[in-house]
mmCIF file of C-alpha atoms in Angstrom:
data_model
loop_
_atom_site.group_PDB
_atom_site.id
_atom_site.type_symbol
_atom_site.label_atom_id
_atom_site.label_comp_id
_atom_site.label_asym_id
_atom_site.label_seq_id
_atom_site.Cartn_x
_atom_site.Cartn_y
_atom_site.Cartn_z
ATOM 1 C CA MET A 239 58.441 134.027 47.959
ATOM 2 C CA PRO A 240 57.165 133.093 51.676
ATOM 3 C CA SER A 241 59.936 132.768 54.331
ATOM 4 C CA LEU A 242 61.407 129.717 54.605
ATOM 5 C CA LYS A 243 60.000 127.526 57.521
ATOM 6 C CA ARG A 244 62.212 126.820 59.761
ATOM 7 C CA LYS A 245 61.631 122.870 59.984
ATOM 8 C CA LYS A 246 62.309 123.535 56.503
ATOM 9 C CA TYR A 247 65.274 124.940 56.674
ATOM 10 C CA GLU A 248 66.802 122.625 59.326
ATOM 11 C CA ASP A 249 65.484 119.704 56.959
ATOM 12 C CA LEU A 250 67.754 120.958 54.314
ATOM 13 C CA LEU A 251 70.176 122.216 56.038
ATOM 14 C CA GLU A 252 71.337 118.301 57.765
ATOM 15 C CA PRO A 253 73.027 117.018 54.791
ATOM 16 C CA LEU A 254 74.725 120.449 54.093
ATOM 17 C CA GLU A 255 76.833 120.110 57.176
ATOM 18 C CA GLU A 256 76.799 116.470 56.253
ATOM 19 C CA GLU A 257 79.181 118.275 53.529
ATOM 20 C CA LEU A 258 80.558 120.829 55.852
ATOM 21 C CA VAL A 259 82.405 118.377 57.907
ATOM 22 C CA ALA A 260 83.496 116.297 54.739
ATOM 23 C CA MET A 261 84.994 119.706 53.399
ATOM 24 C CA ALA A 262 86.867 119.909 56.413
ATOM 25 C CA ARG A 263 87.815 116.712 57.001
ATOM 26 C CA TRP A 264 89.173 116.847 53.590
ATOM 27 C CA ALA A 265 91.118 120.393 54.195
ATOM 28 C CA ARG A 266 92.594 118.573 56.992
ATOM 29 C CA HIS A 267 93.673 115.222 55.282
ATOM 30 C CA THR A 268 95.015 117.157 51.603
ATOM 31 C CA GLY A 269 96.613 120.904 53.630
ATOM 32 C CA ALA A 270 94.022 123.228 51.865
ATOM 33 C CA ARG A 271 93.615 126.455 52.958
ATOM 34 C CA ILE A 272 90.084 128.301 52.981
ATOM 35 C CA CYS A 273 89.399 131.594 53.402
ATOM 36 C CA VAL A 274 85.892 133.043 52.995
ATOM 37 C CA VAL A 275 84.901 136.684 53.144
ATOM 38 C CA PHE A 276 81.415 137.494 54.628
ATOM 39 C CA GLU A 277 80.894 141.743 53.922
ATOM 40 C CA GLY A 278 77.310 143.578 53.750
ATOM 41 C CA ARG A 279 74.998 145.770 54.608
ATOM 42 C CA ASP A 280 74.597 146.011 58.436
ATOM 43 C CA THR A 281 71.600 143.111 59.262
ATOM 44 C CA ALA A 282 71.974 141.503 56.796
ATOM 45 C CA GLY A 283 72.670 138.185 58.105
ATOM 46 C CA LYS A 284 76.418 137.978 58.406
ATOM 47 C CA GLY A 285 76.666 136.236 62.239
ATOM 48 C CA GLY A 286 73.658 133.607 61.261
ATOM 49 C CA ALA A 287 75.772 132.430 58.006
ATOM 50 C CA ILE A 288 78.464 132.552 59.728
ATOM 51 C CA ARG A 289 77.245 130.208 62.580
ATOM 52 C CA ALA A 290 75.487 127.765 59.629
ATOM 53 C CA VAL A 291 78.207 127.351 58.195
ATOM 54 C CA SER A 292 80.948 126.348 61.392
ATOM 55 C CA GLN A 293 78.188 125.258 63.891
ATOM 56 C CA ARG A 294 79.309 121.798 63.065
ATOM 57 C CA LEU A 295 82.900 121.999 62.671
ATOM 58 C CA ASN A 296 85.741 121.171 65.044
ATOM 59 C CA PRO A 297 85.997 124.756 66.281
ATOM 60 C CA ARG A 298 90.114 124.203 66.494
ATOM 61 C CA GLN A 299 90.341 124.026 63.421
ATOM 62 C CA CYS A 300 87.662 126.771 61.551
ATOM 63 C CA ARG A 301 88.610 130.259 63.143
ATOM 64 C CA ILE A 302 85.343 132.989 63.297
ATOM 65 C CA VAL A 303 87.591 136.478 62.782
ATOM 66 C CA ALA A 304 85.890 139.424 63.807
ATOM 67 C CA LEU A 305 87.979 142.481 64.343
ATOM 68 C CA SER A 306 87.159 145.583 65.974
ATOM 69 C CA LYS A 307 88.048 149.129 65.587
ATOM 70 C CA PRO A 308 92.075 149.138 65.103
ATOM 71 C CA SER A 309 94.075 150.692 67.720
ATOM 72 C CA GLU A 310 95.928 153.312 66.959
ATOM 73 C CA ALA A 311 98.905 151.868 66.097
ATOM 74 C CA GLU A 312 97.026 149.570 63.954
ATOM 75 C CA MET A 313 96.140 152.720 62.350
ATOM 76 C CA THR A 314 99.959 153.108 61.634
ATOM 77 C CA GLN A 315 100.342 149.934 59.739
ATOM 78 C CA TRP A 316 100.291 149.148 56.083
ATOM 79 C CA TYR A 317 96.238 148.420 55.404
ATOM 80 C CA PHE A 318 96.253 144.684 55.038
ATOM 81 C CA GLN A 319 98.847 143.658 57.756
ATOM 82 C CA ARG A 320 96.208 143.974 60.321
ATOM 83 C CA TYR A 321 94.715 140.973 58.478
ATOM 84 C CA THR A 322 97.729 138.608 57.510
ATOM 85 C CA PRO A 323 98.162 137.163 60.844
ATOM 86 C CA TYR A 324 94.501 135.693 61.065
ATOM 87 C CA LEU A 325 94.765 133.826 57.465
ATOM 88 C CA PRO A 326 94.441 130.177 57.470
ATOM 89 C CA ALA A 327 97.704 126.842 57.412
ATOM 90 C CA ALA A 328 97.719 124.678 56.559
ATOM 91 C CA GLY A 329 93.909 122.559 57.157
ATOM 92 C CA GLU A 330 92.378 125.596 58.305
ATOM 93 C CA ILE A 331 89.540 127.065 57.365
ATOM 94 C CA VAL A 332 89.128 131.048 58.312
ATOM 95 C CA LEU A 333 85.527 132.918 58.238
ATOM 96 C CA PHE A 334 86.202 136.303 58.574
ATOM 97 C CA ASP A 335 83.363 138.762 59.420
ATOM 98 C CA ARG A 336 83.982 141.805 57.539
ATOM 99 C CA SER A 337 87.326 142.239 56.405
ATOM 100 C CA TRP A 338 89.060 144.334 54.641
ATOM 101 C CA TYR A 339 86.672 145.467 52.393
ATOM 102 C CA ASN A 340 86.111 147.385 55.753
ATOM 103 C CA ARG A 341 87.771 149.606 53.829
ATOM 104 C CA ALA A 342 85.621 150.423 50.601
ATOM 105 C CA GLY A 343 82.198 149.952 52.911
ATOM 106 C CA VAL A 344 81.895 151.304 55.823
ATOM 107 C CA GLU A 345 85.343 153.658 56.998
ATOM 108 C CA GLN A 346 83.916 155.033 52.929
ATOM 109 C CA VAL A 347 80.740 156.077 53.556
ATOM 110 C CA MET A 348 80.393 157.012 57.227
ATOM 111 C CA GLY A 349 83.429 159.334 56.564
ATOM 112 C CA PHE A 350 86.326 157.690 58.490
ATOM 113 C CA THR A 351 89.042 157.550 55.703
ATOM 114 C CA GLU A 352 90.236 160.068 53.058
ATOM 115 C CA GLN A 353 88.635 158.832 50.063
ATOM 116 C CA SER A 354 92.439 159.120 48.256
ATOM 117 C CA ARG A 355 93.002 155.551 50.714
ATOM 118 C CA VAL A 356 89.463 154.166 50.024
ATOM 119 C CA ASP A 357 91.652 155.012 46.463
ATOM 120 C CA GLN A 358 94.321 153.141 47.169
ATOM 121 C CA PHE A 359 92.487 150.241 48.643
ATOM 122 C CA LEU A 360 90.932 149.590 45.427
ATOM 123 C CA THR A 361 93.787 149.524 43.462
ATOM 124 C CA GLU A 362 95.969 147.817 45.265
ATOM 125 C CA ALA A 363 92.973 144.359 46.624
ATOM 126 C CA PRO A 364 92.572 142.850 43.348
ATOM 127 C CA VAL A 365 96.563 142.777 43.823
ATOM 128 C CA PHE A 366 96.730 141.491 47.590
ATOM 129 C CA GLU A 367 94.197 138.629 46.999
ATOM 130 C CA ARG A 368 96.545 137.681 43.809
ATOM 131 C CA MET A 369 98.892 136.987 45.997
ATOM 132 C CA LEU A 370 96.724 134.465 48.550
ATOM 133 C CA VAL A 371 94.969 132.973 45.710
ATOM 134 C CA ASP A 372 98.338 132.360 43.593
ATOM 135 C CA ASP A 373 100.269 130.558 47.334
ATOM 136 C CA GLY A 374 97.237 128.233 47.277
ATOM 137 C CA ILE A 375 94.987 129.345 49.534
ATOM 138 C CA LEU A 376 91.366 129.335 48.350
ATOM 139 C CA LEU A 377 89.507 132.611 48.953
ATOM 140 C CA PHE A 378 85.903 133.144 48.689
ATOM 141 C CA LYS A 379 83.827 135.907 48.937
ATOM 142 C CA TYR A 380 80.510 136.645 49.517
ATOM 143 C CA TRP A 381 78.239 139.998 50.012
ATOM 144 C CA LEU A 382 74.689 140.083 51.253
ATOM 145 C CA THR A 383 71.702 141.460 50.830
ATOM 146 C CA THR A 384 69.048 142.865 52.134
ATOM 147 C CA ASP A 385 65.718 145.258 51.050
ATOM 148 C CA GLN A 386 66.374 148.047 53.264
ATOM 149 C CA ALA A 387 62.827 147.494 54.133
ATOM 150 C CA ASN A 388 63.760 144.670 55.835
ATOM 151 C CA GLN A 389 66.718 145.721 57.353
ATOM 152 C CA GLU A 390 64.612 148.909 58.615
ATOM 153 C CA GLU A 391 62.719 145.074 60.720
ATOM 154 C CA ARG A 392 66.137 143.843 62.035
ATOM 155 C CA LEU A 393 67.171 147.427 63.062
ATOM 156 C CA ALA A 394 63.983 147.629 65.108
ATOM 157 C CA GLU A 395 63.988 143.971 66.110
ATOM 158 C CA ARG A 396 66.630 144.467 67.973
ATOM 159 C CA LEU A 397 66.620 148.153 69.646
ATOM 160 C CA GLU A 398 63.509 145.922 71.326
ATOM 161 C CA ASP A 399 64.880 142.656 71.620
ATOM 162 C CA PRO A 400 67.281 142.606 74.968
ATOM 163 C CA LEU A 401 69.227 139.510 73.578
ATOM 164 C CA LYS A 402 69.616 141.701 70.476
ATOM 165 C CA ARG A 403 70.293 144.838 71.854
ATOM 166 C CA TRP A 404 74.053 144.845 71.603
ATOM 167 C CA LYS A 405 74.356 143.805 67.438
ATOM 168 C CA LEU A 406 72.015 148.079 67.264
ATOM 169 C CA SER A 407 74.993 150.729 67.946
ATOM 170 C CA PRO A 408 75.264 154.298 66.797
ATOM 171 C CA ILE A 409 76.997 153.269 63.339
ATOM 172 C CA ASP A 410 74.249 151.025 62.716
ATOM 173 C CA LEU A 411 71.171 154.140 63.312
ATOM 174 C CA ALA A 412 73.111 156.237 61.479
ATOM 175 C CA ALA A 413 73.348 153.508 57.999
ATOM 176 C CA ARG A 414 69.798 153.989 57.959
ATOM 177 C CA GLU A 415 70.014 156.968 56.449
ATOM 178 C CA LYS A 416 72.682 156.099 53.978
ATOM 179 C CA TYR A 417 71.310 153.356 52.339
ATOM 180 C CA ALA A 418 71.848 154.596 48.714
ATOM 181 C CA ALA A 419 75.289 155.747 48.896
ATOM 182 C CA TYR A 420 76.042 151.911 50.356
ATOM 183 C CA THR A 421 74.629 151.156 47.616
ATOM 184 C CA ASP A 422 77.145 153.242 45.635
ATOM 185 C CA ALA A 423 80.180 152.598 47.209
ATOM 186 C CA ARG A 424 79.659 148.502 47.425
ATOM 187 C CA GLU A 425 79.404 148.586 43.179
ATOM 188 C CA LYS A 426 82.221 150.583 42.768
ATOM 189 C CA MET A 427 83.680 148.421 45.180
ATOM 190 C CA LEU A 428 82.585 145.516 43.207
ATOM 191 C CA ARG A 429 83.828 147.173 39.647
ATOM 192 C CA ALA A 430 87.206 147.590 41.048
ATOM 193 C CA THR A 431 87.981 144.156 42.856
ATOM 194 C CA HIS A 432 85.228 141.618 41.124
ATOM 195 C CA THR A 433 88.195 139.898 39.438
ATOM 196 C CA ASP A 434 89.210 136.116 37.365
ATOM 197 C CA HIS A 435 91.257 135.460 39.991
ATOM 198 C CA ALA A 436 89.023 136.707 43.113
ATOM 199 C CA PRO A 437 85.106 137.569 42.310
ATOM 200 C CA TRP A 438 82.952 138.096 44.608
ATOM 201 C CA THR A 439 79.288 135.823 44.743
ATOM 202 C CA LEU A 440 76.216 138.238 46.016
ATOM 203 C CA VAL A 441 73.600 136.211 47.847
ATOM 204 C CA ASP A 442 70.068 137.362 48.246
ATOM 205 C CA PHE A 443 69.593 137.416 51.504
ATOM 206 C CA ASN A 444 65.847 139.063 52.615
ATOM 207 C CA ASP A 445 65.089 135.551 53.550
ATOM 208 C CA GLN A 446 68.168 134.489 56.008
ATOM 209 C CA LYS A 447 67.894 131.215 55.940
ATOM 210 C CA ARG A 448 67.365 130.483 52.643
ATOM 211 C CA GLY A 449 70.019 132.882 51.715
ATOM 212 C CA ARG A 450 72.439 130.635 54.155
ATOM 213 C CA LEU A 451 71.662 127.459 52.220
ATOM 214 C CA THR A 452 72.483 129.153 48.851
ATOM 215 C CA LEU A 453 75.940 130.241 49.887
ATOM 216 C CA ILE A 454 76.604 127.364 51.692
ATOM 217 C CA ARG A 455 75.858 125.162 48.074
ATOM 218 C CA ASP A 456 77.240 127.608 46.313
ATOM 219 C CA LEU A 457 80.554 127.455 48.361
ATOM 220 C CA LEU A 458 80.588 123.310 48.707
ATOM 221 C CA ASP A 459 79.768 123.145 44.737
ATOM 222 C CA ARG A 460 83.110 125.686 43.829
ATOM 223 C CA LEU A 461 85.411 123.446 45.487
ATOM 224 C CA PRO A 462 86.929 120.118 44.156
ATOM 225 C CA ASP A 463 85.477 116.708 45.179
ATOM 226 C CA THR A 464 86.012 116.930 49.021
ATOM 227 C CA HIS A 465 85.344 112.974 50.106
ATOM 228 C CA ILE A 466 87.821 111.977 52.003
ATOM 229 C CA GLU A 467 86.675 108.323 53.929
ATOM 230 C CA PRO A 468 87.116 109.063 58.043
ATOM 231 C CA PRO A 469 89.708 107.265 59.934
ATOM 232 C CA ALA A 470 88.179 103.467 60.771
ATOM 233 C CA LEU A 471 87.980 103.884 65.031
ATOM 234 C CA GLU A 472 87.614 100.647 66.671
ATOM 235 C CA PHE A 473 85.178 100.675 69.738
ATOM 236 C CA PRO A 474 85.225 97.908 71.369
ATOM 237 C CA ASP A 475 83.469 97.002 74.505
ATOM 238 C CA LEU A 476 84.121 98.675 78.030
ATOM 239 C CA GLY A 477 84.276 95.477 80.240
ATOM 240 C CA HIS A 478 82.214 96.243 82.745
ATOM 241 C CA ALA A 479 79.843 98.149 84.074
ATOM 242 C CA PRO A 480 79.851 101.838 82.604
ATOM 243 C CA MET A 481 81.835 103.412 86.565
ATOM 244 C CA THR A 482 79.727 106.815 88.161
ATOM 245 C CA GLU A 483 80.892 109.542 89.301
ATOM 246 C CA THR A 484 82.202 109.533 92.825
ATOM 247 C CA TYR A 485 83.802 112.984 94.529
ATOM 248 C CA SER A 486 86.522 112.649 98.079
ATOM 249 C CA VAL A 487 87.198 116.142 98.091
ATOM 250 C CA ILE A 488 84.138 118.297 97.024
ATOM 251 C CA GLU A 489 80.257 117.909 95.389
ATOM 252 C CA PRO A 490 78.643 119.321 91.774
ATOM 253 C CA ILE A 491 76.491 122.162 92.763
ATOM 254 C CA ASP A 492 72.919 121.480 92.961
ATOM 255 C CA ASP A 493 71.057 121.669 89.890
ATOM 256 C CA PHE A 494 68.996 123.914 88.186
ATOM 257 C CA PRO A 495 65.747 123.857 89.541
ATOM 258 C CA ILE A 496 62.628 122.630 87.129
ATOM 259 C CA ASP A 497 58.969 123.143 87.693
#
């Protein structure tokens, strides 16, 4: 299947963005709490998918959570404690760029934690998520899939592109040798945590643009009717000619030079 061209992608994305804005208005109006988990292999396209969902939304309402390595104190806490402060309040949308599922993924595959803790996590995660859902949080879990050939191409691109070099870490390079191990870990995780109250949805991200459209359409389709008319606002005539900026203390700096 040929990759989706950018112009076609943008044309298809625009009406979905309008629906996402309507979703945010609905959440604010109803007090809904929306939590979306984005998981997947390195380079699958989690960041781009999150930007596609969030870029037209109010950042005060739609928060992106991308936690770094846990501190020494956090490593002594109840595992889920680190994530609970970031869960949505009424009217909020929270997008987790990786989540509590780190334990079943990178921590397990790369040997950063004991197998007993992974097993404990796989037992506790469905219970934790049942608590969230029973309390009224709308929880959506997406796993972004990509073949190793595409992963290799994207890793090489990160290495060559100075604007993407920051995305490449020693962990990413080590993961190249563990593609099959990540598959095994994912399948074990799905068997334990794909539940009726918090199911997983796998989305093909070999074509990242097509994958974003698929994910957003699925997310919107799983919400109730989100149509809320925006509040009526009057926009009367200004009553005078538009004013220009004036300065009495300091002047703006020189414009960026354009040939």
